[in-house]
Amino acid sequence: VHGPKPRDYGQRTPKKMIAAALLGALSDRARGDRLHIVDSFGIEGAPSTKAAVAVLGNLAPAKNVLVVVTRDDETSILSVRNLAYVHVLYVDQLNAYDVLVSDDIVFTKAAYDAFVASKTVSTQEVSA
C-alpha cells in the first residue's frame, strides 16, 4: 500500500519558453555575425554540391553549419545534404538545440522570409 509506485515526474516545457529559447539563440548567433542568408545553393536552379561548398566556405568556415530551407526548395536540399559538417532543417522544424549546437546558421532567403512571417503572424494574433 505504501510502497513505491511507478510515476512519471516529467514536466512539459511551456510553448512560450520554447519559442523564447529559439529567438534568444538566433539573436545570439546574429549578434556574433554567425547568421547568414543566401539566395540558393545550386547553379541556375540545378543542384550542385560543389557550388554549395564554395558558398559555405565563403560564408561559414566553421565546423558545424545549420542550413535552414523551405520544404519546396529541392535544389538547396540536394546541394548540401551530402556534406558531413552540414545539418539541414526545414524552417518549421527549427529548434533552439540545433541552433545552439551549430557554429553558423545559413538561411535561404525563402526560409528566412517564412520564419519571419510565422513569427510576425503569431505576435499579431496574440495582440489582437
Short mmCIF file of C-alpha atoms in Angstrom, two decimals:
data_model
loop_
_atom_site.label_atom_id
_atom_site.label_comp_id
_atom_site.label_asym_id
_atom_site.label_seq_id
_atom_site.Cartn_x
_atom_site.Cartn_y
_atom_site.Cartn_z
CA VAL A 1 0.00 0.00 0.00
CA HIS A 2 2.76 2.44 0.94
CA GLY A 3 5.49 1.09 -1.34
CA PRO A 4 6.97 2.81 -4.39
CA LYS A 5 4.64 3.25 -7.33
CA PRO A 6 5.70 3.94 -10.91
CA ARG A 7 5.16 7.60 -11.71
CA ASP A 8 6.19 9.97 -14.45
CA TYR A 9 7.80 13.03 -12.88
CA GLY A 10 8.49 14.74 -16.21
CA GLN A 11 7.29 18.28 -16.75
CA ARG A 12 6.23 19.85 -20.02
CA THR A 13 8.12 22.97 -21.06
CA PRO A 14 5.75 25.86 -21.83
CA LYS A 15 5.38 26.79 -25.52
CA LYS A 16 6.30 30.42 -24.91
CA MET A 17 9.51 29.36 -23.18
CA ILE A 18 10.44 27.12 -26.12
CA ALA A 19 9.79 29.99 -28.56
CA ALA A 20 11.79 32.41 -26.40
CA ALA A 21 14.73 29.99 -26.30
CA LEU A 22 14.76 29.74 -30.10
CA LEU A 23 14.59 33.51 -30.59
CA GLY A 24 17.29 34.06 -27.96
CA ALA A 25 19.61 31.54 -29.61
CA LEU A 26 19.07 33.11 -33.05
CA SER A 27 19.68 36.58 -31.58
CA ASP A 28 22.96 35.36 -30.11
CA ARG A 29 24.08 33.99 -33.49
CA ALA A 30 23.05 37.22 -35.24
CA ARG A 31 24.98 39.35 -32.72
CA GLY A 32 28.08 37.27 -33.34
CA ASP A 33 27.74 37.61 -37.15
CA ARG A 34 27.16 33.88 -37.44
CA LEU A 35 23.75 34.09 -39.13
CA HIS A 36 23.82 34.23 -42.93
CA ILE A 37 21.18 34.45 -45.67
CA VAL A 38 21.73 33.12 -49.20
CA ASP A 39 19.50 33.02 -52.28
CA SER A 40 20.18 29.40 -53.20
CA PHE A 41 22.93 26.78 -53.16
CA GLY A 42 22.51 25.49 -56.72
CA ILE A 43 23.72 26.89 -60.01
CA GLU A 44 20.82 28.33 -62.03
CA GLY A 45 18.25 26.02 -60.47
CA ALA A 46 20.31 22.83 -60.72
CA PRO A 47 21.63 21.19 -57.53
CA SER A 48 25.40 21.46 -57.14
CA THR A 49 27.31 20.28 -54.10
CA LYS A 50 30.47 21.94 -55.43
CA ALA A 51 28.70 25.32 -55.56
CA ALA A 52 27.28 24.74 -52.07
CA VAL A 53 30.77 24.01 -50.70
CA ALA A 54 32.04 27.23 -52.28
CA VAL A 55 29.19 29.30 -50.82
CA LEU A 56 29.53 27.75 -47.36
CA GLY A 57 33.31 28.12 -47.46
CA ASN A 58 32.96 31.86 -48.03
CA LEU A 59 30.17 32.40 -45.50
CA ALA A 60 30.78 29.94 -42.71
CA PRO A 61 34.20 28.29 -42.48
CA ALA A 62 33.13 26.68 -39.19
CA LYS A 63 32.92 23.02 -38.22
CA ASN A 64 29.16 22.67 -37.79
CA VAL A 65 26.78 24.53 -40.07
CA LEU A 66 22.99 24.54 -39.80
CA VAL A 67 21.24 25.13 -43.12
CA VAL A 68 17.57 26.13 -42.90
CA VAL A 69 15.45 25.64 -46.03
CA THR A 70 11.79 25.55 -47.03
CA ARG A 71 10.11 22.26 -47.83
CA ASP A 72 9.81 23.02 -51.54
CA ASP A 73 13.47 24.01 -52.04
CA GLU A 74 14.73 20.73 -53.51
CA THR A 75 17.75 22.38 -55.14
CA SER A 76 19.26 23.55 -51.85
CA ILE A 77 18.45 20.29 -50.07
CA LEU A 78 20.10 18.18 -52.77
CA SER A 79 23.11 20.52 -52.85
CA VAL A 80 24.01 20.36 -49.14
CA ARG A 81 22.60 17.09 -47.79
CA ASN A 82 25.73 15.07 -48.53
CA LEU A 83 28.14 17.36 -46.65
CA ALA A 84 29.29 15.90 -43.34
CA TYR A 85 29.56 19.22 -41.49
CA VAL A 86 26.11 20.45 -42.57
CA HIS A 87 22.84 19.77 -40.79
CA VAL A 88 19.76 20.55 -42.89
CA LEU A 89 16.46 21.53 -41.27
CA TYR A 90 13.16 22.71 -42.64
CA VAL A 91 12.08 26.11 -41.37
CA ASP A 92 9.14 24.61 -39.45
CA GLN A 93 11.48 22.18 -37.65
CA LEU A 94 13.91 24.85 -36.44
CA ASN A 95 14.64 24.49 -32.72
CA ALA A 96 16.89 26.03 -30.10
CA TYR A 97 19.03 22.91 -29.60
CA ASP A 98 20.13 22.71 -33.23
CA VAL A 99 20.82 26.46 -33.29
CA LEU A 100 22.99 26.26 -30.17
CA VAL A 101 24.90 23.16 -31.30
CA SER A 102 25.81 24.65 -34.68
CA ASP A 103 28.61 27.16 -35.15
CA ASP A 104 26.96 29.03 -38.02
CA ILE A 105 23.41 29.22 -39.35
CA VAL A 106 22.65 29.71 -43.03
CA PHE A 107 19.08 30.51 -44.07
CA THR A 108 17.90 30.51 -47.64
CA LYS A 109 16.06 33.72 -48.50
CA ALA A 110 12.71 31.91 -48.76
CA ALA A 111 13.24 30.13 -45.43
CA TYR A 112 14.15 33.38 -43.68
CA ASP A 113 11.06 35.11 -45.09
CA ALA A 114 8.87 32.18 -43.99
CA PHE A 115 10.38 32.21 -40.49
CA VAL A 116 9.89 35.96 -40.07
CA ALA A 117 6.34 35.71 -41.42
CA SER A 118 5.46 32.92 -38.99
CA LYS A 119 6.76 34.92 -36.03
CA THR A 120 5.02 38.18 -37.02
CA VAL A 121 1.70 36.40 -37.60
CA SER A 122 1.95 34.83 -34.16
CA THR A 123 2.56 38.15 -32.41
CA GLN A 124 -0.24 39.90 -34.31
CA GLU A 125 -2.71 37.17 -33.34
CA VAL A 126 -1.73 37.44 -29.68
CA SER A 127 -2.03 41.23 -29.58
CA ALA A 128 -5.37 41.29 -31.44
#
